[in-house]
Amino acid sequence: MVILLSAIAFSCGTKKEPENQDMTATDTTAFDVVADRFADIQVLRYQIPGFEQLSLKEKQLAYYLYKAGLSGRDIFFDQKYRNNLYVRKVLENILKTYSGDKSTPDFNKFETYCKQFFFANGIHHHYSSNKIIPEFTPEYFQSLISQSDSTEFPESDTFKGKSIAESLRPILWDPAVDGKCVDFSPDIDNIKASANNFYRGVTQDEAKAFYKKLVAGQSSEPPSWGLNSRLEKQNGKLVESVWHLNGLYGSAIDRIIYWLEKAKTVAENPAQENIFSLLIDFYTTGDLKTFDKYSIAWAADTSSMIDFTNGFIETYLDPLHRRGSYESIVSMRDLEATKTIAAISREAQWFEDNSPLMPEHKKKNVKGVSAKVITVIGEVGDAAPSTPIGINLPNSEWIRENYGSKSVSLGNLIGSMNQAKAKSPLMEEFGYGDDMKARYKQYAALAGNLHTDMHEVIGHASGIINPGVGSTSETLRTYAGTLEEARADLVALYYIMDQKLVDIGVMPTVDVGKTEYDYYLINGLIMQLTRIKKGEQIEEAHMRNRQMISAWVLEKGAADKVVELFKENGKTYVKINDYEKLRKLFGDLLREIQRIKSEGDFEAGKKLVETYGVKVDEPLRAEVQQRFETLGVAPYMGFIQPKLVPVMSGDSIIDVKVEYPSVFLDQMLEYGDVYGLLPVNN
């Protein structure tokens, strides 16, 4: 699970949510973090403090893992949409070979679309999941094609007999054609309505029946069925086409394995060497039981300086929450910054014992919740350019319950975000009252950090599933992601007002908790609506989660005026009148969501999400959009990645240097040239 990055948040909100920001993690004041701004996106840069102090062996290990991660970049493009690689190669060729006038408004619109496409890893928006419609015309697109090198355009079996412009016209401009990457709307066939490349010729009922047979009578330690495959119909039968060395994505996986083999030669210790062996075996065979062994070994490794995630991880893009999106994050430990998150981790059992959950839903023995702050070295796939800011893995519930998990906060990325947002006018515009604004300025960074830490460390690790209920992807289906993120957020919200955090020395006063309550409700009820276009509902799991929590406590506390949503001078504000009663409401909702999860109560989960988390107040949305436009604040942020460059002596790496690119499109084109390893049809 992740906490996702949100540009408009100053405290924790995915891969997860991810609305954390004003957190002090890395001093980047001498480094220009702002790189680009286009559409609804601001692109930042980040440094890797401490990299130069690593040993040569550690630098080599980081470099090999960095290369392994980038080798799988094409996979995520193809997972999001079957024609993404074809579109990308067309756009890349135009950007590199177009001989016409590049100073016109139309070319600027084309270049902006290319940036949006690369940022989203495809034609669908990285957050809303809706197709991004170009602002230039199909006719101008034809002129771009005709003035570019025709020999460098890709060929696709899908579009044989058609021109490039003819082939791509409906794909790029028609919102009715593959309009959403993933569609979580209720009471429809979500698989058919989703344009991602996880299913072909399969209905939702067929997919559910297929996996119901697989999980029937399974052990208490089931593999994550469907995690590394595409389910498709072949000759009238359902078949899993597995992503592995000799299967789908084999040419990219071959290079991932190549670099993992290199990494294995410089492993820090035997445990890490075994982790590499298991991951290589998983990529070679596609065996999900091997992936479980890898996940258990990875969670147990808490001593290595260099760490990583690489594989098919988060399932938010699959309506059934089974298939994992490819991602890679390479990192190093931040020993000093880890102290706060480690203090929370040590008290994990206390938090579980004292939570408002029903006794039968509490873990009697919280296993191995290790936690640390990391310095990110490189990200790719589902983790970039839009990044998480917190991660808790493995996702498998039985592994977490029986073997434990690792939680990390991405410290240097948070530091870059904080620097970019230091002068943000958001809370001056949306905050209400001098006391709240003053408290926010003093405690926002700490409040956001603590929310992220507790969301990941004790939030995702809490609670149990009743025996025989099965996994939440099976029982709660399209609502599983939203309810899980809500549960983790509510754990953090409940405890951030607890004296326990003062007693263990991670915050000076419960006013830090009040700061988080203020921001969370302002964001959940008002600010995040800037991401929604007219006529849309909320689709993304973390956004649904935040609105659901905020709207629920607003309604349940209305009689006592615990929270007020009101207008003043034509602007809507949130005011909290009773923080203790609000905390109790958070606890009540946490208890109910854990019950839903523990018992697999699909209907109750659906009702909760659909009632409070989906619908948009259109007049309020329009007001928020207008207020944001006056501020010039981008709703989303993401990152250009550092570049690791080996220093060679013959065939040997004698050092690894870090470069910090500053031009987003240049990096995207370089990645396409070097790591374009898959054919356009997969």
PDB file of C-alpha atoms in Angstrom, residues 1-2 220-221 292 295-296 298-299 313-314 316 363 365-370 391-407 454-465 472 484-485 487-488 597:
ATOM      1  CA  MET A   1       0.000   0.000   0.000  1.00  0.00           C
ATOM      2  CA  VAL A   2       1.171   3.500  -0.638  1.00  0.00           C
ATOM      3  CA  SER A 220      -4.620 -19.987   4.812  1.00  0.00           C
ATOM      4  CA  GLU A 221      -1.567 -18.721   2.898  1.00  0.00           C
ATOM      5  CA  ASP A 292       5.498 -14.853  -1.592  1.00  0.00           C
ATOM      6  CA  SER A 295       8.119 -10.911  -0.124  1.00  0.00           C
ATOM      7  CA  ILE A 296       8.674 -12.638   3.222  1.00  0.00           C
ATOM      8  CA  TRP A 298      12.282  -8.826   1.696  1.00  0.00           C
ATOM      9  CA  ALA A 299      10.143  -7.807   4.696  1.00  0.00           C
ATOM     10  CA  ILE A 313       3.073  -4.355  -6.722  1.00  0.00           C
ATOM     11  CA  GLU A 314       0.015  -2.121  -6.352  1.00  0.00           C
ATOM     12  CA  TYR A 316      -5.285   0.053  -7.828  1.00  0.00           C
ATOM     13  CA  LYS A 363      -4.339  -8.366  16.323  1.00  0.00           C
ATOM     14  CA  ASN A 365       0.373 -10.119  18.307  1.00  0.00           C
ATOM     15  CA  VAL A 366       1.463  -7.444  15.834  1.00  0.00           C
ATOM     16  CA  LYS A 367       4.298  -8.980  13.837  1.00  0.00           C
ATOM     17  CA  GLY A 368       7.447  -7.270  12.648  1.00  0.00           C
ATOM     18  CA  VAL A 369       6.387  -3.770  11.634  1.00  0.00           C
ATOM     19  CA  SER A 370       9.757  -2.316  10.665  1.00  0.00           C
ATOM     20  CA  ILE A 391       4.925   2.787   1.361  1.00  0.00           C
ATOM     21  CA  ASN A 392       3.927  -0.238   3.429  1.00  0.00           C
ATOM     22  CA  LEU A 393       4.629  -3.646   1.874  1.00  0.00           C
ATOM     23  CA  PRO A 394       4.070  -6.531   1.272  1.00  0.00           C
ATOM     24  CA  ASN A 395       0.405  -6.152   0.359  1.00  0.00           C
ATOM     25  CA  SER A 396      -0.515  -9.798   0.991  1.00  0.00           C
ATOM     26  CA  GLU A 397      -2.622  -9.828   4.157  1.00  0.00           C
ATOM     27  CA  TRP A 398      -1.446 -13.199   5.450  1.00  0.00           C
ATOM     28  CA  ILE A 399       2.202 -12.229   5.029  1.00  0.00           C
ATOM     29  CA  ARG A 400       1.599  -9.021   6.966  1.00  0.00           C
ATOM     30  CA  GLU A 401      -0.237 -10.855   9.741  1.00  0.00           C
ATOM     31  CA  ASN A 402       2.183 -13.790  10.040  1.00  0.00           C
ATOM     32  CA  TYR A 403       5.538 -12.327   9.023  1.00  0.00           C
ATOM     33  CA  GLY A 404       5.275  -8.543   9.284  1.00  0.00           C
ATOM     34  CA  SER A 405       5.833  -5.653   6.917  1.00  0.00           C
ATOM     35  CA  LYS A 406       8.146  -2.777   6.084  1.00  0.00           C
ATOM     36  CA  SER A 407       6.996   0.836   6.175  1.00  0.00           C
ATOM     37  CA  MET A 454       1.109   6.238  11.363  1.00  0.00           C
ATOM     38  CA  HIS A 455      -0.886   5.594   8.192  1.00  0.00           C
ATOM     39  CA  GLU A 456       1.841   3.276   6.943  1.00  0.00           C
ATOM     40  CA  VAL A 457       3.272   1.795  10.144  1.00  0.00           C
ATOM     41  CA  ILE A 458       0.241   1.139  12.330  1.00  0.00           C
ATOM     42  CA  GLY A 459      -2.625   1.874   9.926  1.00  0.00           C
ATOM     43  CA  HIS A 460      -2.030  -0.727   7.246  1.00  0.00           C
ATOM     44  CA  ALA A 461      -0.698  -3.162   9.850  1.00  0.00           C
ATOM     45  CA  SER A 462      -3.754  -3.093  12.104  1.00  0.00           C
ATOM     46  CA  GLY A 463      -6.757  -5.390  12.329  1.00  0.00           C
ATOM     47  CA  ILE A 464      -7.442  -8.946  11.215  1.00  0.00           C
ATOM     48  CA  ILE A 465      -9.688 -10.709   8.720  1.00  0.00           C
ATOM     49  CA  THR A 472     -10.584  -8.131   0.607  1.00  0.00           C
ATOM     50  CA  GLU A 484      -8.202   0.029   3.050  1.00  0.00           C
ATOM     51  CA  GLU A 485      -6.803   3.536   2.583  1.00  0.00           C
ATOM     52  CA  ARG A 487      -8.826   2.438   7.478  1.00  0.00           C
ATOM     53  CA  ALA A 488      -5.155   3.436   7.494  1.00  0.00           C
ATOM     54  CA  LYS A 597     -13.110  -5.510   6.137  1.00  0.00           C
TER      55      LYS A 597
END
